[in-house]
PDB file of C-alpha atoms in Angstrom:
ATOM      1  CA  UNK G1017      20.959  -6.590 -21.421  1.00 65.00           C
ATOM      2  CA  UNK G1018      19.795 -10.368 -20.043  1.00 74.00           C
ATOM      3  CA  UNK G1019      16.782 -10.535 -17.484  1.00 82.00           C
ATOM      4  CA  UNK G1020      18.846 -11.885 -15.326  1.00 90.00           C
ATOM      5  CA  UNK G1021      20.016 -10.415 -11.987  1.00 95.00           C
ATOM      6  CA  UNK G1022      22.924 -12.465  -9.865  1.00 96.00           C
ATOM      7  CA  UNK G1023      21.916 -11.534  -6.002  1.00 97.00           C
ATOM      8  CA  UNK G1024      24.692 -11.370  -3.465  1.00 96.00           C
ATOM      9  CA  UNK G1025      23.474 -12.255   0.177  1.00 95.00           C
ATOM     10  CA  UNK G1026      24.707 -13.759   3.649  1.00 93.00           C
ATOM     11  CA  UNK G1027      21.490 -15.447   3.439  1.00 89.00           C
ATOM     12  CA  UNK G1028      17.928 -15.865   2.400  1.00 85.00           C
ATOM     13  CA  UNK G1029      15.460 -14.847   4.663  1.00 89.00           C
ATOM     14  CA  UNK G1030      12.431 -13.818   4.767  1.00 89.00           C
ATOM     15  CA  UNK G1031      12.667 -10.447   3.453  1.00 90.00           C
ATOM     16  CA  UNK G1032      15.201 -11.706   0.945  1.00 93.00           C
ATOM     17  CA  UNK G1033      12.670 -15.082  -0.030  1.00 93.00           C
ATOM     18  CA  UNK G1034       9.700 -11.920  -0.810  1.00 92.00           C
ATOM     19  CA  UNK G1035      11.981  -9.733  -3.051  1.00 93.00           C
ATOM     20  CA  UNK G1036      13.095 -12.527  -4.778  1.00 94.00           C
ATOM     21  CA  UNK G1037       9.424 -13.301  -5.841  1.00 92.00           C
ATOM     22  CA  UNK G1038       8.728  -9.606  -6.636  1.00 91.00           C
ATOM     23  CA  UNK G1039      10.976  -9.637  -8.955  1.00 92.00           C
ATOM     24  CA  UNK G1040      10.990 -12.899 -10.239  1.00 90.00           C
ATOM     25  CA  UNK G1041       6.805 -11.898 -10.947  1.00 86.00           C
ATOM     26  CA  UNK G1042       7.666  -9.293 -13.337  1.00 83.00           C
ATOM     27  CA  UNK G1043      10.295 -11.129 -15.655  1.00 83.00           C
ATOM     28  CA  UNK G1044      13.366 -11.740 -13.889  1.00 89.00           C
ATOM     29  CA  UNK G1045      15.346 -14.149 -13.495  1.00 92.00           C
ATOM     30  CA  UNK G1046      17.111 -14.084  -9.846  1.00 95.00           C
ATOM     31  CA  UNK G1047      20.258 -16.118  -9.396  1.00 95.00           C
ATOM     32  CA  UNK G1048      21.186 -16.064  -5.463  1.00 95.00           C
ATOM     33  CA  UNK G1049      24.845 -16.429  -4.525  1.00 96.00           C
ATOM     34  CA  UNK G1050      26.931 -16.038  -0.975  1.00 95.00           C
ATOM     35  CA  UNK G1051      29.247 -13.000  -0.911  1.00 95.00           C
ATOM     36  CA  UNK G1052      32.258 -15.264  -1.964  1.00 94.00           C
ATOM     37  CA  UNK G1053      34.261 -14.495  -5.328  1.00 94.00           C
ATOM     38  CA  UNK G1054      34.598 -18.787  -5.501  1.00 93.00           C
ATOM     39  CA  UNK G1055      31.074 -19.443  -5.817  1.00 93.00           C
ATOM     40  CA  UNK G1056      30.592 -16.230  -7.606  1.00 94.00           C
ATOM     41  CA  UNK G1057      32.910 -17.421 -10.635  1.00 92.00           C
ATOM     42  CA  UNK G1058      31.469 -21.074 -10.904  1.00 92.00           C
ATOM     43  CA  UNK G1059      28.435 -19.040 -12.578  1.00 91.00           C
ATOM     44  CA  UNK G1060      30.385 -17.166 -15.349  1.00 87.00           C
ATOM     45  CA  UNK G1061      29.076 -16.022 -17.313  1.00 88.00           C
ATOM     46  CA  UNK G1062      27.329 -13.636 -14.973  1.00 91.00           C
ATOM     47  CA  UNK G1063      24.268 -11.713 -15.253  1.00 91.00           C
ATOM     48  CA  UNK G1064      24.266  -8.099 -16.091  1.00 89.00           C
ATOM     49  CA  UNK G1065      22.543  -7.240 -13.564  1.00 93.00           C
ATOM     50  CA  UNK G1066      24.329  -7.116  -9.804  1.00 95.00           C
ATOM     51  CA  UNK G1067      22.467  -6.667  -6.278  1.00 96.00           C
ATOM     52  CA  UNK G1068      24.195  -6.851  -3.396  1.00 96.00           C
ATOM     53  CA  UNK G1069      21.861  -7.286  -0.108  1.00 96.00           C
ATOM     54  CA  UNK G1070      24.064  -6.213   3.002  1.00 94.00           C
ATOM     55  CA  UNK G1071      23.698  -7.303   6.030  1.00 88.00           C
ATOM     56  CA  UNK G1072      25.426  -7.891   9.361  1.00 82.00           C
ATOM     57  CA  UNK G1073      29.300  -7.728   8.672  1.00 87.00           C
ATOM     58  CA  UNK G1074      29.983  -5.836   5.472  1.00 87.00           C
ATOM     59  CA  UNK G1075      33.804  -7.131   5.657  1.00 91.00           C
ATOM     60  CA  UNK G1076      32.493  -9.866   4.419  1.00 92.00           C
ATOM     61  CA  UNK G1077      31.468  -8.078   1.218  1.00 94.00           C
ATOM     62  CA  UNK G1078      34.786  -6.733   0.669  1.00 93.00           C
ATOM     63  CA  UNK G1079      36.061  -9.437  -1.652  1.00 93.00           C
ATOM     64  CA  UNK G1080      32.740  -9.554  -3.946  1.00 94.00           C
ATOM     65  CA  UNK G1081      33.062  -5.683  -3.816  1.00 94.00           C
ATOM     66  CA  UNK G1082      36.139  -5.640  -5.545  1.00 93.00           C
ATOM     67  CA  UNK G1083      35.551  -8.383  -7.649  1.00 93.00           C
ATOM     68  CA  UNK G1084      32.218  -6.753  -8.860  1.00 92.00           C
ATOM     69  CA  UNK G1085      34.389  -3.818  -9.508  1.00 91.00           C
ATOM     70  CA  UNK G1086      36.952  -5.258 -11.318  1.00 90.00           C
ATOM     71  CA  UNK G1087      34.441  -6.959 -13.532  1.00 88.00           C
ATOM     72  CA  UNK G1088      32.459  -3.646 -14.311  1.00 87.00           C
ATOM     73  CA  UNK G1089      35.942  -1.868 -14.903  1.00 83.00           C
ATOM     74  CA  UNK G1090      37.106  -5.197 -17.741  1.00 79.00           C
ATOM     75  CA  UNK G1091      34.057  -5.983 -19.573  1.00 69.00           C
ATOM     76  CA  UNK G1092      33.034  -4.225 -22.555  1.00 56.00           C
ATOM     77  CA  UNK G1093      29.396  -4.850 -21.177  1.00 66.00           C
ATOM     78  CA  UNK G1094      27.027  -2.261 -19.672  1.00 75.00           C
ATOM     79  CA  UNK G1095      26.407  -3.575 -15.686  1.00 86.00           C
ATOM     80  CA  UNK G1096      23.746  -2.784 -13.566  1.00 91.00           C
ATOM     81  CA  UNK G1097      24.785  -2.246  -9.794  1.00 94.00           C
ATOM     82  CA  UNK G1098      22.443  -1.934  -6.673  1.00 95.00           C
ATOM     83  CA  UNK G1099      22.763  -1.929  -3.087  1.00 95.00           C
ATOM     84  CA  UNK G1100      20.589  -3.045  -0.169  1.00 96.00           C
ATOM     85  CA  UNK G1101      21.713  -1.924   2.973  1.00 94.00           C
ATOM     86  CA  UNK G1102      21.052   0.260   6.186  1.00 93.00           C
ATOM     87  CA  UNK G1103      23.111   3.690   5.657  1.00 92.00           C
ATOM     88  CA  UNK G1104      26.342   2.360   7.823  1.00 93.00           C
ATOM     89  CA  UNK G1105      26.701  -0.605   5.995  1.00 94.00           C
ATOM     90  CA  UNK G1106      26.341   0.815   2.283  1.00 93.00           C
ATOM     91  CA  UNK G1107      28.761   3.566   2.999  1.00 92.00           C
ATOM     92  CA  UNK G1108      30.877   0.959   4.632  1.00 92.00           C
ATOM     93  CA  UNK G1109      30.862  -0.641   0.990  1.00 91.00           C
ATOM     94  CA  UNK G1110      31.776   2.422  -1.110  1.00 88.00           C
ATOM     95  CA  UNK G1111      35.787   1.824   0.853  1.00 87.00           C
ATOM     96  CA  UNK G1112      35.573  -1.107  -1.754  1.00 87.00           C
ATOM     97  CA  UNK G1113      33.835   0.208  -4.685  1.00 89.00           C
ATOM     98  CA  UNK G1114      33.005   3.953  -5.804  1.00 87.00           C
ATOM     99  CA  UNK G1115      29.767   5.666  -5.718  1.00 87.00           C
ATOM    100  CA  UNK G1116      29.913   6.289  -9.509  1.00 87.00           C
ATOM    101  CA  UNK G1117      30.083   2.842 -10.233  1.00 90.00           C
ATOM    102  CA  UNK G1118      26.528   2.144  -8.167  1.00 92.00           C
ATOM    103  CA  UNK G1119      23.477   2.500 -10.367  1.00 90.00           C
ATOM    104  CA  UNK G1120      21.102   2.924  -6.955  1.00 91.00           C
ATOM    105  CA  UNK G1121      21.317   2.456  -3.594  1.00 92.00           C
ATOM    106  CA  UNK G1122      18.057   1.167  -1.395  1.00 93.00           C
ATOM    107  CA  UNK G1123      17.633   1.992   2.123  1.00 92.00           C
ATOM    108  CA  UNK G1124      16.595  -0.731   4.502  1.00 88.00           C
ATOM    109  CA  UNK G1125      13.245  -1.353   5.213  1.00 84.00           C
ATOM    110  CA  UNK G1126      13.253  -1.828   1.359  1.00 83.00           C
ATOM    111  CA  UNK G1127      10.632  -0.602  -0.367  1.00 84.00           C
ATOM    112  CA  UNK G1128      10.030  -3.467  -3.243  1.00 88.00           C
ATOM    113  CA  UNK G1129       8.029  -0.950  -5.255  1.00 85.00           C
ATOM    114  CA  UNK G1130      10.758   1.283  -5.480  1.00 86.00           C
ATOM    115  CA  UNK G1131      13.038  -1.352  -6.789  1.00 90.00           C
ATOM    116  CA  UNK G1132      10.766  -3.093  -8.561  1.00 88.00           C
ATOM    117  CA  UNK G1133      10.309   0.363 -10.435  1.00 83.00           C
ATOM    118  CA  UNK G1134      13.989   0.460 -11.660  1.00 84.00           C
ATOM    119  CA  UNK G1135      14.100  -2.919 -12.769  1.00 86.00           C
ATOM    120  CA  UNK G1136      11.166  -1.984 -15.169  1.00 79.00           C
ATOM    121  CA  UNK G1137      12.612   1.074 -16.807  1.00 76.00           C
ATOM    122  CA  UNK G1138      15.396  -1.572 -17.538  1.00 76.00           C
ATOM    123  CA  UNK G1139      13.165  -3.758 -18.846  1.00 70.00           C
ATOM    124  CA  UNK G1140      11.463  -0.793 -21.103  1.00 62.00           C
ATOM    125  CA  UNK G1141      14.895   0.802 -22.243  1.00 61.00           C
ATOM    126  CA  UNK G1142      16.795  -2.881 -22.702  1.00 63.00           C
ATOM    127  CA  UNK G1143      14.734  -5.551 -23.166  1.00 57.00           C
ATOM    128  CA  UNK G1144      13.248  -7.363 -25.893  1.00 57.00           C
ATOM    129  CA  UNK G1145      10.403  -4.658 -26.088  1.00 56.00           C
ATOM    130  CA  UNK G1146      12.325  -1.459 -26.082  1.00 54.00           C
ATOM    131  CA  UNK G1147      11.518   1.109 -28.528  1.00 63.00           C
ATOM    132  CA  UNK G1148       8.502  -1.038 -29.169  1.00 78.00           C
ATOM    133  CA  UNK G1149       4.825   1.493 -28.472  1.00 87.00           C
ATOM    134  CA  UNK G1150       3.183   0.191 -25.597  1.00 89.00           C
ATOM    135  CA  UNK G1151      -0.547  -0.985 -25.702  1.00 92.00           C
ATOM    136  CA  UNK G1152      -2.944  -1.208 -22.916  1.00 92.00           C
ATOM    137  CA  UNK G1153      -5.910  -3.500 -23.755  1.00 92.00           C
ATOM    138  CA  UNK G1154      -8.965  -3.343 -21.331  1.00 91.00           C
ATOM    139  CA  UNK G1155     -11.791  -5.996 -21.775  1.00 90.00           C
ATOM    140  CA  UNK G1156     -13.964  -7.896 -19.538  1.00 87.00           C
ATOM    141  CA  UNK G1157     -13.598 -11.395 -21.609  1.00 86.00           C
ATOM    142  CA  UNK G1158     -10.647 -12.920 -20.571  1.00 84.00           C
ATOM    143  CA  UNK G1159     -10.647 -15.165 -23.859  1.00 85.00           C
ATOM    144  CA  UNK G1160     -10.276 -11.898 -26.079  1.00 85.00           C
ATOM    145  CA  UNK G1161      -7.963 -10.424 -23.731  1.00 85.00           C
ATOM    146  CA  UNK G1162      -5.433 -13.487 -23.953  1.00 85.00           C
ATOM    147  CA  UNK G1163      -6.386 -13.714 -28.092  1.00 87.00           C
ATOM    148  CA  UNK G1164      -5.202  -9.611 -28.144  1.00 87.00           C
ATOM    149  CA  UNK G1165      -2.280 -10.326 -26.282  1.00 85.00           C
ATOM    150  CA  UNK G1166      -0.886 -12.781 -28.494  1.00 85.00           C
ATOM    151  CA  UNK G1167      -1.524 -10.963 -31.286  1.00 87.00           C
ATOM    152  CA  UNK G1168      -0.266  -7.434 -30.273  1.00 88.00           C
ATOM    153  CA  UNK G1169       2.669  -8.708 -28.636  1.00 83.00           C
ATOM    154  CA  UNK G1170       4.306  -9.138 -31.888  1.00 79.00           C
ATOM    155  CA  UNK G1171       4.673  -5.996 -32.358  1.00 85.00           C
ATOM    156  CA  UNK G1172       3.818  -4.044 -29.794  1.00 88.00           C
ATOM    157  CA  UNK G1173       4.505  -3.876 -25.439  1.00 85.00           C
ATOM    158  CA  UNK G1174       1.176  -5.271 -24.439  1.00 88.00           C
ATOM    159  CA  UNK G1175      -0.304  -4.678 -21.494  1.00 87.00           C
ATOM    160  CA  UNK G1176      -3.765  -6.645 -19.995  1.00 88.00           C
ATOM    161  CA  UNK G1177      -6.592  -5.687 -17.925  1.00 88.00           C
ATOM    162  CA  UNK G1178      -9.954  -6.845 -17.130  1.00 86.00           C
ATOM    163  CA  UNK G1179     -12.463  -4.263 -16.332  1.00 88.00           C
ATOM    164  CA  UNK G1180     -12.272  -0.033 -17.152  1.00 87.00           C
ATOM    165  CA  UNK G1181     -11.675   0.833 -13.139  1.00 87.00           C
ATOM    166  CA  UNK G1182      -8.244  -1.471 -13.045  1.00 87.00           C
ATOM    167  CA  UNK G1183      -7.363   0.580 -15.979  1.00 89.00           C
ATOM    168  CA  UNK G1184      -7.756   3.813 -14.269  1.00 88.00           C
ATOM    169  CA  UNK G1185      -5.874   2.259 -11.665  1.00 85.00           C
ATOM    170  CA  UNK G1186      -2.933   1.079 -13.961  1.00 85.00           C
ATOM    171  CA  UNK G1187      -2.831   4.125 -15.967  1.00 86.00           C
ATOM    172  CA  UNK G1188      -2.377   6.411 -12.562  1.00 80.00           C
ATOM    173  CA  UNK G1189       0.203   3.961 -11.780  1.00 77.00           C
ATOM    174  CA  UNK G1190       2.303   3.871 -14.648  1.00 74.00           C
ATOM    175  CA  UNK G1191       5.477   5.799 -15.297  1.00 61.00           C
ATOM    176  CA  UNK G1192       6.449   4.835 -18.389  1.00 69.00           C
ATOM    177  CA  UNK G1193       3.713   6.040 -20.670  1.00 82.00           C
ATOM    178  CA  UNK G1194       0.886   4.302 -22.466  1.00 90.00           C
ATOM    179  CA  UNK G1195       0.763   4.886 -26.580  1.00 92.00           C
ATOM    180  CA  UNK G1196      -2.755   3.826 -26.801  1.00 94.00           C
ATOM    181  CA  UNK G1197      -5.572   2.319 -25.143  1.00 94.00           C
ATOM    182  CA  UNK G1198      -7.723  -0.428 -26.781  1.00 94.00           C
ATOM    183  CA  UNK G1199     -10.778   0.024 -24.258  1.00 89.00           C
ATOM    184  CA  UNK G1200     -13.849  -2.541 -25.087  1.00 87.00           C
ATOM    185  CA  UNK G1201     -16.992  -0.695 -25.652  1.00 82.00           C
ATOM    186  CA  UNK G1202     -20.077  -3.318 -23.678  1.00 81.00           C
ATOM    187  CA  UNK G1203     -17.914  -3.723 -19.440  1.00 79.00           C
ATOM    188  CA  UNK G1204     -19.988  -4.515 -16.819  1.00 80.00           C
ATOM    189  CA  UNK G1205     -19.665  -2.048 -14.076  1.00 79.00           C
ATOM    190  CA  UNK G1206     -18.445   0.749 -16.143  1.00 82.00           C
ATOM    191  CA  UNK G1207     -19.294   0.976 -19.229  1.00 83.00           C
ATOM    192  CA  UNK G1208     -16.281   2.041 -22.269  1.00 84.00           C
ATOM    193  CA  UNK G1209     -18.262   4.945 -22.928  1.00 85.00           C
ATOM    194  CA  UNK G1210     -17.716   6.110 -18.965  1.00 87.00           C
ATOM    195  CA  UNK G1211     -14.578   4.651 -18.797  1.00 89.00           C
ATOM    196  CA  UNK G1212     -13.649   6.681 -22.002  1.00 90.00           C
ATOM    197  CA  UNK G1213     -14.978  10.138 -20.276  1.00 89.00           C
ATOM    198  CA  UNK G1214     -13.401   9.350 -16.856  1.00 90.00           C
ATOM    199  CA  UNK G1215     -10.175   8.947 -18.991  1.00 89.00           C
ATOM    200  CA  UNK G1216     -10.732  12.275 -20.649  1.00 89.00           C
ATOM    201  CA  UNK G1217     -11.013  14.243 -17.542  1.00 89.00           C
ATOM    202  CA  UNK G1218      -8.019  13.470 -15.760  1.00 89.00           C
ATOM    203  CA  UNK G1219      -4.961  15.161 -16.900  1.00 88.00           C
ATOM    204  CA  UNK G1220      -3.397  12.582 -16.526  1.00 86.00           C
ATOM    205  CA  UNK G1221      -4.978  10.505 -19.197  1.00 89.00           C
ATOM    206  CA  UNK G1222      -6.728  12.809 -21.100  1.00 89.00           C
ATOM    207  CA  UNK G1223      -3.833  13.048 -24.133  1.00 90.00           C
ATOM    208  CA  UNK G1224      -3.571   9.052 -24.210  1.00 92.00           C
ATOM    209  CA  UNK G1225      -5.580   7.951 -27.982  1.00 93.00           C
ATOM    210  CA  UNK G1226      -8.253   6.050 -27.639  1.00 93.00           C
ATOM    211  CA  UNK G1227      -9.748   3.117 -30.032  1.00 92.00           C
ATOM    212  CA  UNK G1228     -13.030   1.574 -28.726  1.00 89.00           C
ATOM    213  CA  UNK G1229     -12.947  -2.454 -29.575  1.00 86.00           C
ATOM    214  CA  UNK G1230     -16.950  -3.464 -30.603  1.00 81.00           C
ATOM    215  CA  UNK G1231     -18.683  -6.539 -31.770  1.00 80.00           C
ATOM    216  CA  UNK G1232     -21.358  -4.453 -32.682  1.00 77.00           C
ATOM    217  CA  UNK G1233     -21.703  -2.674 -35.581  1.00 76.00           C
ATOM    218  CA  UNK G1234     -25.217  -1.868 -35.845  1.00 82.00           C
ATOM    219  CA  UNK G1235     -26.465   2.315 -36.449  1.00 84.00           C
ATOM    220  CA  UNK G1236     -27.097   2.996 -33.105  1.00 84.00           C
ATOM    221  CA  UNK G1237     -23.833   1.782 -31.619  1.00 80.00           C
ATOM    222  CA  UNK G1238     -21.793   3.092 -34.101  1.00 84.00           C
ATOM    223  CA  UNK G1239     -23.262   6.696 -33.568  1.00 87.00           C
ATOM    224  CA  UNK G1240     -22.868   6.019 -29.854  1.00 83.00           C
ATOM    225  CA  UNK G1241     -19.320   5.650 -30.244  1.00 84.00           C
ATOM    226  CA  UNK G1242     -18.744   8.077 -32.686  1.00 84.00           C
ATOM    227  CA  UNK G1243     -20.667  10.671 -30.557  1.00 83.00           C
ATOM    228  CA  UNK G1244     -17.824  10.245 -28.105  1.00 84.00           C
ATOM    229  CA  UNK G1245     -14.919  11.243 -30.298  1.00 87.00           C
ATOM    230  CA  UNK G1246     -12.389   8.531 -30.178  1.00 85.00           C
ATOM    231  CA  UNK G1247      -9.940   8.053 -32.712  1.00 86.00           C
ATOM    232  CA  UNK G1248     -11.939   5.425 -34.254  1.00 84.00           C
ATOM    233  CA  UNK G1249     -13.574   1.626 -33.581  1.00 85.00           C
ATOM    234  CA  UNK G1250     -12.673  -1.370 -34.572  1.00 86.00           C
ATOM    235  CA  UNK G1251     -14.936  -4.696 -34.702  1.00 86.00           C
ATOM    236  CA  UNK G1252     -13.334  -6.987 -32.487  1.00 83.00           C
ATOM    237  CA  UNK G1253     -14.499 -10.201 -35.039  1.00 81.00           C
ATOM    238  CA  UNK G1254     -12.725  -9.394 -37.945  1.00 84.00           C
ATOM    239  CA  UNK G1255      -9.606 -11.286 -39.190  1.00 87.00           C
ATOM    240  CA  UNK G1256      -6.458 -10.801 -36.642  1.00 86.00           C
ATOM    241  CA  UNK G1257      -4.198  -9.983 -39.686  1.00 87.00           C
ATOM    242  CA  UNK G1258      -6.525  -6.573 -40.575  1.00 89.00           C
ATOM    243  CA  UNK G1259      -7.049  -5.863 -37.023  1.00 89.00           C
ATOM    244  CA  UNK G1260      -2.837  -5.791 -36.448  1.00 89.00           C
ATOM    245  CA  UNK G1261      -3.169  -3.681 -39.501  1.00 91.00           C
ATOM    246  CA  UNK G1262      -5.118  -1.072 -38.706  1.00 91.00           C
ATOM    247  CA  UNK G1263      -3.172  -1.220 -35.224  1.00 92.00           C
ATOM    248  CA  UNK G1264       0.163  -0.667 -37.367  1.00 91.00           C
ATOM    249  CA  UNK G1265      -1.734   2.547 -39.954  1.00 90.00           C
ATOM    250  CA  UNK G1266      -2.886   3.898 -36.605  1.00 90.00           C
ATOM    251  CA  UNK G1267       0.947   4.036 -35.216  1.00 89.00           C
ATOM    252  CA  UNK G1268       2.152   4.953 -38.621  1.00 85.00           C
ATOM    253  CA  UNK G1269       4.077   8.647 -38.260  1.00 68.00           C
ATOM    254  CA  UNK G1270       3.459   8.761 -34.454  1.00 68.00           C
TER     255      UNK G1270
END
């Protein structure tokens, strides 16, 4: 499945201009289109991804309905369906195309998060990183941070943040599971080791592995860290290709 979602609307307005750049901001490409089956086949082929925005007259949508229908019925493709719409005018819709054939339906005032949400879990189960175990690498040093990401992503669904209380934040957040956390061990603020206990005491967190990322490897940090009970440390200034290693043993059997 393509990141690339074809957007049906009477027009682009404000509300329309704002979900456009939500989505656009997480990886998706958002092709905007009027509700006419003309214009709609001047962009074959067409995404896999469909979302209708209704608004005002749905007879207008009646053509692109049935169009979008036929086209989920022919192709040999799996399509993605949503609708946007107050109650009345997504019922209104489902004369022209059936319920089963509508992945999710979002109530206006739309709540971005919500959709935003879905297209994510498409991402995870579809894209170019499905299957792949997902990372989440906190450091303070942007320049390491950008360095791990290029080298994890590879292999691995990499995820980036900058101090150990946005972690907390993103991990709370999440919903589709973190594999293991690469947490630096000298933050500002909160220290890895706190970070590392605050993680342990939620239940939320507390089953996620932990490897603590060091430049340090003198006595008293290493019994520091060890005294904490991760599932081990790695020096953050040894070669990339034994750091992806280790990375790789770690993940081997899990």
């Amino acid at each position: 499945m393509d990141n690339k979602i074809l957007l049906v609307c009477t027009e682009a307005n404000f509300l329309v201009k704002t979900l456009i750049k939500s989505i656009s901001d997480i990886g998706f490409e958002v092709i905007t289109t009027q509700p006419d089956i003309v214009e709609i086949q001047l962009l074959e082929p067409l995404p896999d991804i469909f979302m209708v925005y209704l608004e005002g007259n749905t007879t207008l949508f009646s053509g692109t309905m049935k169009f979008l229908k036929n086209k989920m019925s022919e192709d040999m493709k799996d399509r993605v369906l949503y609708l946007i719409g107050n109650e009345t005018e997504i019922n209104a819709v489902n004369e022209f195309i059936p319920k089963t054939m509508v992945t999710a339906s979002f109530t206006r005032p739309v709540n971005v998060p919500d959709i935003l949400g879905k297209l994510k879990n498409l991402q995870l189960h579809n894209g170019p990183n499905a299957g792949r175990k997902r990372i989440l690498v906190v450091d303070d040093d942007a320049t390491a941070l950008r360095a791990m990401n290029n080298l994890f992503s590879k292999k691995y669904d990499v995820s980036i943040v900058t101090s150990g209380i946005n972690a907390i934040s993103f991990l709370t957040q999440d919903q589709q599971g973190i594999d293991l956390i690469l947490l630096d061990y000298e933050m500002p603020g909160a220290s890895g080791l706190q970070v590392f206990e605050m993680l342990k005491n939620d239940p939320r967190t507390a089953l996620i592995p932990v490897i603590f990322l060091t430049s340090k490897d003198d006595k008293d940090t290493v019994l520091k860290i060890l005294s904490a009970k991760p599932e081990k440390y790695l020096l953050k200034n040894q070669e990339p290709e034994l750091l992806i290693q280790k990375i790789d043993d770690f993940f081997k059997g899990r």
